[in-house]
JSON list of C-alpha atoms and ligand atoms in Angstrom, two decimals:
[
{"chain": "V", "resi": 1, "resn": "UNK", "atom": "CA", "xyz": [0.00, 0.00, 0.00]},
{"chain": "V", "resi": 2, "resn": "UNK", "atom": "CA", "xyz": [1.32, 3.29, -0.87]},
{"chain": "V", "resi": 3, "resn": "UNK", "atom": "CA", "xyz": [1.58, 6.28, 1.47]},
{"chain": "V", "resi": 4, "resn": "UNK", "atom": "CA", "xyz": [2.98, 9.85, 1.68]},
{"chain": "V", "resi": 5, "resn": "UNK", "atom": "CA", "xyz": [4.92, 10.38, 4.78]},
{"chain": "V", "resi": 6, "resn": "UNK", "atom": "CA", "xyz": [6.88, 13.62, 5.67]},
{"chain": "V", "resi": 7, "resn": "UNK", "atom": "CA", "xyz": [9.16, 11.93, 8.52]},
{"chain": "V", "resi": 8, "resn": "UNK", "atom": "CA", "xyz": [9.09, 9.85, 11.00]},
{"chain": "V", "resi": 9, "resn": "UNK", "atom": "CA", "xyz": [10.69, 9.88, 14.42]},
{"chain": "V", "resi": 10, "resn": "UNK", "atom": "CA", "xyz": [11.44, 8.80, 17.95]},
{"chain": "V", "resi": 11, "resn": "UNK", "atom": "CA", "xyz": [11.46, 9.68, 20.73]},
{"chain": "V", "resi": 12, "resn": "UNK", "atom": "CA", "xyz": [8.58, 12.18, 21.13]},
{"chain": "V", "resi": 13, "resn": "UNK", "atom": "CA", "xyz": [7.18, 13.05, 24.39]},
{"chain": "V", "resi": 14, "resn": "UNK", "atom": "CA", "xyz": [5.17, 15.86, 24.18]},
{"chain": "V", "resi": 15, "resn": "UNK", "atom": "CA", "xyz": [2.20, 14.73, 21.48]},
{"chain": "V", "resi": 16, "resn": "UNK", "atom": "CA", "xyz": [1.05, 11.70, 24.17]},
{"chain": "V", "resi": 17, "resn": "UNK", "atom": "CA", "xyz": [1.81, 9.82, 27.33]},
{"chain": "V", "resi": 18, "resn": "UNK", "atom": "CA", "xyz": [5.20, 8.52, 27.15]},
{"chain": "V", "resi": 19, "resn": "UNK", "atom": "CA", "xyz": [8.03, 7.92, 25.01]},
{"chain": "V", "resi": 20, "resn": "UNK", "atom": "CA", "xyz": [5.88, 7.38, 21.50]},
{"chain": "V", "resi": 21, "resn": "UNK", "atom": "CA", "xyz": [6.72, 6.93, 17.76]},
{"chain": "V", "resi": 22, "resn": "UNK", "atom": "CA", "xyz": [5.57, 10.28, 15.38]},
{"chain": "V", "resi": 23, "resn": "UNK", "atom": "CA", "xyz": [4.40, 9.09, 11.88]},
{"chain": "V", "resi": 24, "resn": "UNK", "atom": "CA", "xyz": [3.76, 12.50, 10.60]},
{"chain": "V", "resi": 25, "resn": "UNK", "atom": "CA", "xyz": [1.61, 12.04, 6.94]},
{"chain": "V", "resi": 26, "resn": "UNK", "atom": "CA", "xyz": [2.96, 14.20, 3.93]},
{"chain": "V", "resi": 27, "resn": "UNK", "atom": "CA", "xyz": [-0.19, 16.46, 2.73]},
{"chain": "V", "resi": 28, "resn": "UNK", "atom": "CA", "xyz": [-3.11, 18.55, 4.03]},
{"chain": "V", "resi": 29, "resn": "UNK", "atom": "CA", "xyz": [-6.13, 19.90, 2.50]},
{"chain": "V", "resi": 30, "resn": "UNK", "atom": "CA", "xyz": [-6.98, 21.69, 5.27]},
{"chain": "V", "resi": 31, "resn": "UNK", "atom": "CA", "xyz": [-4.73, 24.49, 5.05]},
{"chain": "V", "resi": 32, "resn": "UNK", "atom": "CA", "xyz": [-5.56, 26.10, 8.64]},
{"chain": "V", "resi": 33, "resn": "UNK", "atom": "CA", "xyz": [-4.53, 29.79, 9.10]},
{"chain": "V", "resi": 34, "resn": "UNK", "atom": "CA", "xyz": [-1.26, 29.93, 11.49]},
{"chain": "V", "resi": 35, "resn": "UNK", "atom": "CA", "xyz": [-0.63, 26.17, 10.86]},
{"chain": "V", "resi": 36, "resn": "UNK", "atom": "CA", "xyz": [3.01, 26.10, 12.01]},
{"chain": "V", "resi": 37, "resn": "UNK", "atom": "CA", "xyz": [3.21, 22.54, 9.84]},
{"chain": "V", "resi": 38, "resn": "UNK", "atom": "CA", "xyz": [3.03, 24.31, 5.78]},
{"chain": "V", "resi": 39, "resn": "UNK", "atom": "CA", "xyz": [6.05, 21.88, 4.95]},
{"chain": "V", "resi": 40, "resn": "UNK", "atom": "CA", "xyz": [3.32, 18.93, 5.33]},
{"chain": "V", "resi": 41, "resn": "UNK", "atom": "CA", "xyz": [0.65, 20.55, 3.39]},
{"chain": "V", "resi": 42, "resn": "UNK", "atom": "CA", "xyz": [1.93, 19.47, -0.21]},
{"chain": "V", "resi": 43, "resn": "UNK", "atom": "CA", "xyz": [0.60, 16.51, -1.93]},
{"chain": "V", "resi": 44, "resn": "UNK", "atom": "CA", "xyz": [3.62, 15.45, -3.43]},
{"chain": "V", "resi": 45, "resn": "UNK", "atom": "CA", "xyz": [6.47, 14.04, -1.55]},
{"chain": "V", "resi": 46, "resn": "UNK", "atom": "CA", "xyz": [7.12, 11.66, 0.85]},
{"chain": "V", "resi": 47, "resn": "UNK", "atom": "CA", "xyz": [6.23, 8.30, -1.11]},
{"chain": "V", "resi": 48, "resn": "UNK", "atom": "CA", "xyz": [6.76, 4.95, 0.11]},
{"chain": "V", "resi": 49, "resn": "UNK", "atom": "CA", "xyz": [4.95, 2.22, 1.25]},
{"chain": "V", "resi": 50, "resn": "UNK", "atom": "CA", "xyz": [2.89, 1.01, 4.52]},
{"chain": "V", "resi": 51, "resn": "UNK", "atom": "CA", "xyz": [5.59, -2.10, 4.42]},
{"chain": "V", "resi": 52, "resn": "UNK", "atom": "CA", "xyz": [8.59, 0.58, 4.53]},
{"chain": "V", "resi": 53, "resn": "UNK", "atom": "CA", "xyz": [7.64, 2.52, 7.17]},
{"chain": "V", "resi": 54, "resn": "UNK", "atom": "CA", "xyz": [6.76, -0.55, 9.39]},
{"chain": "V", "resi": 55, "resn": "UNK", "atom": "CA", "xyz": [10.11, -1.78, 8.87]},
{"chain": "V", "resi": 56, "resn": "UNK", "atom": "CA", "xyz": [11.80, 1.91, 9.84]},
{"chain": "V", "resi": 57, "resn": "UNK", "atom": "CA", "xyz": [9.72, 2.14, 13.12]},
{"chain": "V", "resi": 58, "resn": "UNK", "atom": "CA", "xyz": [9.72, -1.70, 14.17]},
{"chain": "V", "resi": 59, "resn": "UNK", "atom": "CA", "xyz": [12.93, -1.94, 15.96]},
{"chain": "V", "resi": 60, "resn": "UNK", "atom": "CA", "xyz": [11.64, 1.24, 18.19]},
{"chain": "V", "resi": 61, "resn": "UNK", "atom": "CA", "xyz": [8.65, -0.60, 19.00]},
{"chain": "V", "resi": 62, "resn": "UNK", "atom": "CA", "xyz": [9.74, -2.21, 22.23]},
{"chain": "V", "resi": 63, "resn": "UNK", "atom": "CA", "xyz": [10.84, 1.03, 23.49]},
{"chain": "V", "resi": 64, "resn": "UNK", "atom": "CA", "xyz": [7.91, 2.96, 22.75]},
{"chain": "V", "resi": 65, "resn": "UNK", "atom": "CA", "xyz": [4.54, 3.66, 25.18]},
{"chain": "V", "resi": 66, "resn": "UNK", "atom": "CA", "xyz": [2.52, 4.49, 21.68]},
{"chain": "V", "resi": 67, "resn": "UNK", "atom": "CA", "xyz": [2.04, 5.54, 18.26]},
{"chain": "V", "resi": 68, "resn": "UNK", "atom": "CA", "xyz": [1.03, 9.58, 17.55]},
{"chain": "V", "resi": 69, "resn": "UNK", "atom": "CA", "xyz": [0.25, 9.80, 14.06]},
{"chain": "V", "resi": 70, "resn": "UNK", "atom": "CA", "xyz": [-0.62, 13.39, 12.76]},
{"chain": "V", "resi": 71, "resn": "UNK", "atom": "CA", "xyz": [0.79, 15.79, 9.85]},
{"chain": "V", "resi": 72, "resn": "UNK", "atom": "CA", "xyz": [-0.24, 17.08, 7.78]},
{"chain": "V", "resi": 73, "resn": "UNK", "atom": "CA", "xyz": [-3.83, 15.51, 7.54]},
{"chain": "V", "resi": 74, "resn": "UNK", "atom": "CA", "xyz": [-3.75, 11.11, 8.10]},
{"chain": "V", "resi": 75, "resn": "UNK", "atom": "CA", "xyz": [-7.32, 10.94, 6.85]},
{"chain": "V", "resi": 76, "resn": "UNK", "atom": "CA", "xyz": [-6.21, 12.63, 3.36]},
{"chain": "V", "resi": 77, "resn": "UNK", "atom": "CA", "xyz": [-4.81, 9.35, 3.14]},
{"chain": "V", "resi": 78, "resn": "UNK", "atom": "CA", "xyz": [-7.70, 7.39, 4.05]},
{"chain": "V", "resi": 79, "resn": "UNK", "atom": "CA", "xyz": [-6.86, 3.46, 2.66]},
{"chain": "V", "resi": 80, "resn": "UNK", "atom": "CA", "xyz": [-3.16, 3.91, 3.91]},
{"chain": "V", "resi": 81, "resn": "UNK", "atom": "CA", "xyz": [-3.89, 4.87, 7.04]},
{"chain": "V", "resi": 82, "resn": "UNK", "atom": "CA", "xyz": [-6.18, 2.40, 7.57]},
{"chain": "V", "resi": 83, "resn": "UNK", "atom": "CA", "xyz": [-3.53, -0.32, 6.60]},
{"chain": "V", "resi": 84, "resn": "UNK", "atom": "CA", "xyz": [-0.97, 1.47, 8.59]},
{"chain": "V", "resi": 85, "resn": "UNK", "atom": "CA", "xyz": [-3.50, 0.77, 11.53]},
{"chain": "V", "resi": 86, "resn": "UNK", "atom": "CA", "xyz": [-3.77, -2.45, 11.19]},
{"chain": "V", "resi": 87, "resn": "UNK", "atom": "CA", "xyz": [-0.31, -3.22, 10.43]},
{"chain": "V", "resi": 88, "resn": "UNK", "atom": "CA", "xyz": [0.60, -1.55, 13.26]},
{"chain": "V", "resi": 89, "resn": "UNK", "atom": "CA", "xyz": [-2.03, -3.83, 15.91]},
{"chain": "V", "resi": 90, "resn": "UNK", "atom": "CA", "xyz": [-0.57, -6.76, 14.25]},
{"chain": "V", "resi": 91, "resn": "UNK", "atom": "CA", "xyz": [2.84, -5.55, 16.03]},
{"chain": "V", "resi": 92, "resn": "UNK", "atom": "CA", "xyz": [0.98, -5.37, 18.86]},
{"chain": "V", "resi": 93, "resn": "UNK", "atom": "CA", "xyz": [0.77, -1.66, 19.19]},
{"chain": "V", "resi": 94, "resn": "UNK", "atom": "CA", "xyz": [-1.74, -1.25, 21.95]},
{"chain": "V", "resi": 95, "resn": "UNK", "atom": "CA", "xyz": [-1.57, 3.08, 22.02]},
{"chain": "V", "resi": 96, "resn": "UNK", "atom": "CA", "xyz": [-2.16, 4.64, 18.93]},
{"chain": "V", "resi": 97, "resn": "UNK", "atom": "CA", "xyz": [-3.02, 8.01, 18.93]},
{"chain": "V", "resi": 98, "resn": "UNK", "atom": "CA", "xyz": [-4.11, 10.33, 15.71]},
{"chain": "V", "resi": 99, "resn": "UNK", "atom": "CA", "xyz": [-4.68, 13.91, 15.07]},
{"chain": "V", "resi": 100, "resn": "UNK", "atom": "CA", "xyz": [-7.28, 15.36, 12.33]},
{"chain": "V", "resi": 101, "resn": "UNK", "atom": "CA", "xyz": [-7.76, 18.88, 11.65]},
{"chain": "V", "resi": 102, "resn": "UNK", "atom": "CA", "xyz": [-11.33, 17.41, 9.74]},
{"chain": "V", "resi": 103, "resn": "UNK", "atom": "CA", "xyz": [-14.68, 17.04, 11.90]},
{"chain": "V", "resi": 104, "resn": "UNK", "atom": "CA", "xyz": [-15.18, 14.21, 13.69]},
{"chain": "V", "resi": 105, "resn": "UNK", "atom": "CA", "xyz": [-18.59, 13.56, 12.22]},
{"chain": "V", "resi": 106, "resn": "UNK", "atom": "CA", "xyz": [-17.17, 14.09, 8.46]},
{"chain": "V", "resi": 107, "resn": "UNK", "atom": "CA", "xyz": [-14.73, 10.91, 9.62]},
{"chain": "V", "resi": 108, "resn": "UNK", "atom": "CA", "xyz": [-17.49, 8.57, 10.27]},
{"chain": "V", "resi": 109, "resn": "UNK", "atom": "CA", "xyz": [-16.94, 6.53, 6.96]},
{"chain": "V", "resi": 110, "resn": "UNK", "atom": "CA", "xyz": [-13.40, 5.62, 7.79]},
{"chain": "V", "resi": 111, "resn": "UNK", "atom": "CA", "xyz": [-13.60, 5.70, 11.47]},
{"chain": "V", "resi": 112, "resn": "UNK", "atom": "CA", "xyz": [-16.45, 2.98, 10.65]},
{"chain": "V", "resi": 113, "resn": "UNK", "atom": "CA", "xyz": [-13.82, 0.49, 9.17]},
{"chain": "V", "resi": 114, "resn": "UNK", "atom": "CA", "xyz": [-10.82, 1.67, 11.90]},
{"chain": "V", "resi": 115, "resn": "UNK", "atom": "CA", "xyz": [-13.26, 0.09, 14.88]},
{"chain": "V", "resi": 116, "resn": "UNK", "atom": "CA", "xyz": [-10.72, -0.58, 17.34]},
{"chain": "V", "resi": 117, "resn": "UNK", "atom": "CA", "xyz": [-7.53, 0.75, 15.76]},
{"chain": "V", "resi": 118, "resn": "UNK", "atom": "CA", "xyz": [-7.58, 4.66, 17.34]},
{"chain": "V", "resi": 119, "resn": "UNK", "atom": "CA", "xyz": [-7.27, 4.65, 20.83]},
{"chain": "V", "resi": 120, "resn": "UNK", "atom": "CA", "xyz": [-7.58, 8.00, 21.54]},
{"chain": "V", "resi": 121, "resn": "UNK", "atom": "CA", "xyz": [-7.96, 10.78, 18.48]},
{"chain": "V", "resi": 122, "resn": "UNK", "atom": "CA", "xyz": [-7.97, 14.35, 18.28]},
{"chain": "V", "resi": 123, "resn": "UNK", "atom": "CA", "xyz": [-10.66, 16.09, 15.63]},
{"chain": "V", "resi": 124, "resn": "UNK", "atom": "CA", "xyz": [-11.24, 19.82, 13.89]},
{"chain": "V", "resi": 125, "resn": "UNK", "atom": "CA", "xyz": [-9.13, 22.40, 12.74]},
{"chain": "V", "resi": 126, "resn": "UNK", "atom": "CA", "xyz": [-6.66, 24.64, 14.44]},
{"chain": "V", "resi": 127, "resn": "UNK", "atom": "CA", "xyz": [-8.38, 28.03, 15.47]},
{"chain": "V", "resi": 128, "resn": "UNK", "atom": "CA", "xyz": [-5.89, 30.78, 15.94]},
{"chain": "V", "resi": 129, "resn": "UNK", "atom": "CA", "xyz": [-8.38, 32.45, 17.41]},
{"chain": "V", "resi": 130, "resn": "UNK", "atom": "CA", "xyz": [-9.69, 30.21, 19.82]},
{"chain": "V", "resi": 131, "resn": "UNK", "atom": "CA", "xyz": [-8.10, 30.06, 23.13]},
{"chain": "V", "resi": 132, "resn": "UNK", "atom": "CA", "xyz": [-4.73, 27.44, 23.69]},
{"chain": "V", "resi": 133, "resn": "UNK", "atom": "CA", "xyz": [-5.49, 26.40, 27.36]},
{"chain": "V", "resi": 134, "resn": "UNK", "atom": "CA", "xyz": [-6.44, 22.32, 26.79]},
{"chain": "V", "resi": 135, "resn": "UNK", "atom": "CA", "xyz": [-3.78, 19.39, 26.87]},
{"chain": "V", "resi": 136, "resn": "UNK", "atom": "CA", "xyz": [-2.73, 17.94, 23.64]},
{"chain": "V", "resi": 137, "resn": "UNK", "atom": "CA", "xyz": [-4.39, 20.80, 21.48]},
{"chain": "V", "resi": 138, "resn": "UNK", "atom": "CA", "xyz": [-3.26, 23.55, 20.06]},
{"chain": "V", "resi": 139, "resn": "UNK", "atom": "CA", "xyz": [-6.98, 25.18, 20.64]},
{"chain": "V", "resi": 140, "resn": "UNK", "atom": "CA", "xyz": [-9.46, 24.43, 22.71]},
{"chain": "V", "resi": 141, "resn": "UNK", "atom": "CA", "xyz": [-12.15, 24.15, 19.65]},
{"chain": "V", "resi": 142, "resn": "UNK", "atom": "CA", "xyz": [-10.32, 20.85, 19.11]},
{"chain": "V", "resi": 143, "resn": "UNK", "atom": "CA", "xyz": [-11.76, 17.73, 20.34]},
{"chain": "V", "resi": 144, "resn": "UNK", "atom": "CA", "xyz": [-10.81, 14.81, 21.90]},
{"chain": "V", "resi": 145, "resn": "UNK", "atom": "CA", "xyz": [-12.42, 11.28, 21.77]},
{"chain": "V", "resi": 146, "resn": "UNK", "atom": "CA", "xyz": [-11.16, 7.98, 23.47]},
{"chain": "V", "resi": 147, "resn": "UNK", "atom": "CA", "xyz": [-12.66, 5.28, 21.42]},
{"chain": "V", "resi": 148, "resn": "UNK", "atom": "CA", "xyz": [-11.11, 1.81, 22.96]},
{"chain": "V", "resi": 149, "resn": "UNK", "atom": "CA", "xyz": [-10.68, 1.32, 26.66]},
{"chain": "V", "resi": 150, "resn": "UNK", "atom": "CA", "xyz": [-7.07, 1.75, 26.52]},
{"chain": "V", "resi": 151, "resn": "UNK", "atom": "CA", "xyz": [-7.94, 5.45, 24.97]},
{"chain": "V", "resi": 152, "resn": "UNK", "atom": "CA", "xyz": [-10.60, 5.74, 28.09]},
{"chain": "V", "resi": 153, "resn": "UNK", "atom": "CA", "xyz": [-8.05, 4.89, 30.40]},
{"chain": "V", "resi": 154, "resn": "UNK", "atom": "CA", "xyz": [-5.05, 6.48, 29.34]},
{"chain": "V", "resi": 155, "resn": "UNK", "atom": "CA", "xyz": [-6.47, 9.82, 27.35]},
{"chain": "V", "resi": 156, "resn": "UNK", "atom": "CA", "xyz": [-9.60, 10.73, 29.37]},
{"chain": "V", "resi": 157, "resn": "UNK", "atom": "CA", "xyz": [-7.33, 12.78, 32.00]},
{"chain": "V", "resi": 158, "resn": "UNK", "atom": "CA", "xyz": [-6.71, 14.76, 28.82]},
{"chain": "V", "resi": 159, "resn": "UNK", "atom": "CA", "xyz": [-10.45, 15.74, 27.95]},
{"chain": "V", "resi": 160, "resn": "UNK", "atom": "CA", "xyz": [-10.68, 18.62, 29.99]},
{"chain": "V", "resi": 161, "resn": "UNK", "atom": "CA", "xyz": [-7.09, 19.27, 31.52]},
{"chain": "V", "resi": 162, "resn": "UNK", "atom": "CA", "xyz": [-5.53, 22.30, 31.15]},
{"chain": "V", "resi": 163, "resn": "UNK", "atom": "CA", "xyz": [-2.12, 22.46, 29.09]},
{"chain": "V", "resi": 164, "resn": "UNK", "atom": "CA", "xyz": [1.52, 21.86, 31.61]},
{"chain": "V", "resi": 165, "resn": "UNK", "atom": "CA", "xyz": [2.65, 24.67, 33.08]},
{"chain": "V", "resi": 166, "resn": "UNK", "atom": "CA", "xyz": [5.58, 23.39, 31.76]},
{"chain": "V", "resi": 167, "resn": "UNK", "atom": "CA", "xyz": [6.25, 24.71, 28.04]},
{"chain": "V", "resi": 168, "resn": "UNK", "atom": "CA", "xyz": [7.80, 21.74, 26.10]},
{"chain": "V", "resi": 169, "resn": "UNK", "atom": "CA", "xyz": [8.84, 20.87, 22.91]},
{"chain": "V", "resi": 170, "resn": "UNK", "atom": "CA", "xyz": [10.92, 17.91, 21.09]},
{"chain": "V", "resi": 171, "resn": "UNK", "atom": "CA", "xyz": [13.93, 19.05, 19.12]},
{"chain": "V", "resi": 172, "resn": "UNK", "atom": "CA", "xyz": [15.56, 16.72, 16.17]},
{"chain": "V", "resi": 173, "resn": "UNK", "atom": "CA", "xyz": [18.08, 17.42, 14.31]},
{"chain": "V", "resi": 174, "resn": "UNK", "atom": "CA", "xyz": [18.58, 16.23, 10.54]},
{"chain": "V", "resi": 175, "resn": "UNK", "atom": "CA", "xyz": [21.97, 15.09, 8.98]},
{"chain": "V", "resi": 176, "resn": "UNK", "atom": "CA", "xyz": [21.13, 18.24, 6.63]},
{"chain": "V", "resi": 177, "resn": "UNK", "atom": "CA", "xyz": [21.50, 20.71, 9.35]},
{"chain": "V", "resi": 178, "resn": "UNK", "atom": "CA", "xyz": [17.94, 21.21, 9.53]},
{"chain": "V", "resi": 179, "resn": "UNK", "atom": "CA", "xyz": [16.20, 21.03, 13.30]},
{"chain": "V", "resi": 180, "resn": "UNK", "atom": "CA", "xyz": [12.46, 20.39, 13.88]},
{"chain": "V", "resi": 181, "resn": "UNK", "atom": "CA", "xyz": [10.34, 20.66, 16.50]},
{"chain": "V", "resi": 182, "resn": "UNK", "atom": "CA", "xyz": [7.71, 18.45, 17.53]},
{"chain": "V", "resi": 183, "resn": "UNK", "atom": "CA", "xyz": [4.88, 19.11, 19.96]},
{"chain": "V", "resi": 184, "resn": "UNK", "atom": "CA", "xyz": [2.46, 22.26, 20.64]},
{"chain": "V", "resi": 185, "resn": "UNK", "atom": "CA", "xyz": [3.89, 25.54, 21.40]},
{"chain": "V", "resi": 186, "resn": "UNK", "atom": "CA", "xyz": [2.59, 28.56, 22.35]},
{"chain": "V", "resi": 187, "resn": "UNK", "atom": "CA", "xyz": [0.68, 31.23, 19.67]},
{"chain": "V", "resi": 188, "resn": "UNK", "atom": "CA", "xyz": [3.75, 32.52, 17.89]},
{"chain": "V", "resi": 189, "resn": "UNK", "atom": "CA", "xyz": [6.18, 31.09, 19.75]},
{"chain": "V", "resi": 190, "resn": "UNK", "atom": "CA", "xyz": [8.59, 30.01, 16.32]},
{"chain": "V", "resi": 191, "resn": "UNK", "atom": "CA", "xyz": [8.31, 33.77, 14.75]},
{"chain": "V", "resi": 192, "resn": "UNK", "atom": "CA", "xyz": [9.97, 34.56, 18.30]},
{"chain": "V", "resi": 193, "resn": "UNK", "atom": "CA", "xyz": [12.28, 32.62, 17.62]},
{"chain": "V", "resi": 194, "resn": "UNK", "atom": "CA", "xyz": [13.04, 33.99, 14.31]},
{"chain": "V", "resi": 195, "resn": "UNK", "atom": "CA", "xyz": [13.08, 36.80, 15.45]},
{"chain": "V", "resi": 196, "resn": "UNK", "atom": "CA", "xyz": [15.40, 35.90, 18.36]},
{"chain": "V", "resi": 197, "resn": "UNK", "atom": "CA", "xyz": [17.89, 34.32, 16.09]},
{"chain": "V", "resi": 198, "resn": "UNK", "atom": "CA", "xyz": [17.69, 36.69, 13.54]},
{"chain": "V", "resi": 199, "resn": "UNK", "atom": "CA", "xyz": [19.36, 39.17, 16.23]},
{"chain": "V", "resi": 200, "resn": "UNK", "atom": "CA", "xyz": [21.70, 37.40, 17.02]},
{"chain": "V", "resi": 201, "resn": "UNK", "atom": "CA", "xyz": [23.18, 37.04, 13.46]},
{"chain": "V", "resi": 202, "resn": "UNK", "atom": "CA", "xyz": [21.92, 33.60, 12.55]},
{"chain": "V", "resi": 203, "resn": "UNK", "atom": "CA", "xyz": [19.80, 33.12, 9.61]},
{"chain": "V", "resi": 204, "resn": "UNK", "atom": "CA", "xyz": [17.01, 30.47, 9.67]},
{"chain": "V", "resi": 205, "resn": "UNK", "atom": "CA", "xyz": [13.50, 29.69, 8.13]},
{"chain": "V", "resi": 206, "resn": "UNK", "atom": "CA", "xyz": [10.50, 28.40, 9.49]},
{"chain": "V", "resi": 207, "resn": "UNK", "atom": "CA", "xyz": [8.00, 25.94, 8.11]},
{"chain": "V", "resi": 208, "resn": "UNK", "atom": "CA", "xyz": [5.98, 28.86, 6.40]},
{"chain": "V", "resi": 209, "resn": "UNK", "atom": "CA", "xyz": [9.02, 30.22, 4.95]},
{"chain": "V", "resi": 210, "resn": "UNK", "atom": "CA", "xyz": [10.04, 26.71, 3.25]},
{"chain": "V", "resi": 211, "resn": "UNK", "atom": "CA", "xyz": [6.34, 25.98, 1.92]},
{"chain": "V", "resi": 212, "resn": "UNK", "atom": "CA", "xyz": [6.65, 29.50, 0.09]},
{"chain": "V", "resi": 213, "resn": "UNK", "atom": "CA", "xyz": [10.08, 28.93, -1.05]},
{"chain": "V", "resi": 214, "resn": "UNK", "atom": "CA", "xyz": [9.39, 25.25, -2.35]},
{"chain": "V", "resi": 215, "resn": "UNK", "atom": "CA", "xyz": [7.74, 25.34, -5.75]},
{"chain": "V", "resi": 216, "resn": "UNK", "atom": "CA", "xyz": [8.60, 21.76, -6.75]},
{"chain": "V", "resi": 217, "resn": "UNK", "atom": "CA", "xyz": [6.79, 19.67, -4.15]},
{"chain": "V", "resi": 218, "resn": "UNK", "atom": "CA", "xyz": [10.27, 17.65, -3.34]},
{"chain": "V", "resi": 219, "resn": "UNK", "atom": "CA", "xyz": [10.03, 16.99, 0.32]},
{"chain": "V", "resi": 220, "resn": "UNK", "atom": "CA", "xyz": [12.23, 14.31, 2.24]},
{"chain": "V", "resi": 221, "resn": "UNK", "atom": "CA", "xyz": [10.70, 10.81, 3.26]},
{"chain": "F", "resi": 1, "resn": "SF4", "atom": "S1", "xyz": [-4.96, 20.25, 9.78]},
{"chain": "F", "resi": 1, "resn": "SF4", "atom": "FE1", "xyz": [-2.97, 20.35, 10.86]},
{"chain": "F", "resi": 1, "resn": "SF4", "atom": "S2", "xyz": [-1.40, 20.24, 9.23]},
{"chain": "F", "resi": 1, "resn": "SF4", "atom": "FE2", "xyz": [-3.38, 20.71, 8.24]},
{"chain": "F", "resi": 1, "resn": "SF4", "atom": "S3", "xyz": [-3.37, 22.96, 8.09]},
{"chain": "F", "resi": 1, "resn": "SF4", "atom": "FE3", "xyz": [-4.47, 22.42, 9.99]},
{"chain": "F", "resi": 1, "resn": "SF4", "atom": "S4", "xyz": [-2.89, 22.48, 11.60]},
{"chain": "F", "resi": 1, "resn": "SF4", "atom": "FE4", "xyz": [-1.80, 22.39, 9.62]}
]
């Protein structure tokens, strides 16, 4: 099964309980004002196949607490996610965890045939107007829905808590030079850090600046 995947990495600890795996899907349709993910938003790049990126993530399966899988948008990708699902309960994944920025109730088709594979999932677009107070969102119009027990028992502390105190993101850095982040920060929080950087003599560009720059849809696996 084919699928479009913009990276893939471990550990992340701040989309989840845990240390988890981030399958992050390459394209979105959504295209949600102040998205600080552009880079994901093209529809080409990224190919390869369910089979590939099982293989990539299996040996940091024993390590891991869970899956997050977000983007980009996963249910853009409807028949490879649902394979990735399954593939990934056959290796006896037993926390999986997606983001959508789409309505839940516009994902009942698919959600109908991936019975048991979400454990916890997190629905609608991100409003940069709406307040940033909730765990695990990046606004508080997002919704969360455990749909397994595992979800119930492991997400539900999530459904109304407010966001740590504690402001935290995951840093990785690529062979290439380039560093991402993964996680939720605060509104505005990268164009301070521009700006920051930019001060201080260095020269760097954030995910909106590379989706303008990139014409030629080439993004890396
Ligand atoms: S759904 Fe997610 S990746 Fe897509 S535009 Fe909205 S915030 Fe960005």
């Amino acid at each position: 099964m084919d699928i479009r995947v913009s990276r893939l990495h471990f550990p992340v600890t701040t989309l989840g309980p845990g240390r988890r795996i981030g399958i992050w899907f390459q394209g979105c349709s959504i295209r949600c004002a102040g998205c600080i993910s552009m880079d994901t938003w093209a529809d080409a790049g990224g190919e390869t196949s369910v089979a590939a990126v099982l293989a990539q993530v299996r040996e940091w399966l024993p390590l891991a607490t869970g899956i997050t899988i977000s983007g980009g948008e996963p249910f853009d990708q409807p028949e490879a996610l649902l394979a990735l699902l399954r593939r990934l309960r056959e290796a006896a994944v037993d926390d999986i965890l997606v983001y959508s920025g789409h309505a839940f109730e516009s994902l009942a088709a698919t959600l109908t045939q991936a019975d048991g594979l979400i454990d916890a999932l997190i629905t609608d677009p991100f409003d940069i107007d709406a307040p940033q107070t909730l765990g695990l969102r990046g606004s508080d119009n997002q919704r969360l829905h455990c749909l397994t027990a595992l979800g119930r028992a492991r997400y539900a502390t999530y459904a109304q808590a407010p966001r740590s105190a504690a402001k935290a993101l995951d840093v990785m850095f690529d062979e290439d030079g380039s560093v991402w982040f993964a996680g939720i920060p605060e509104r505005h929080d990268f164009l301070r850090l521009q700006e920051i950087l930019s001060e201080q003599g260095h020269r760097i560009q954030i995910s909106a600046d590379k989706a303008r720059s990139r014409s030629d849809g080439k993004f890396r696996p």
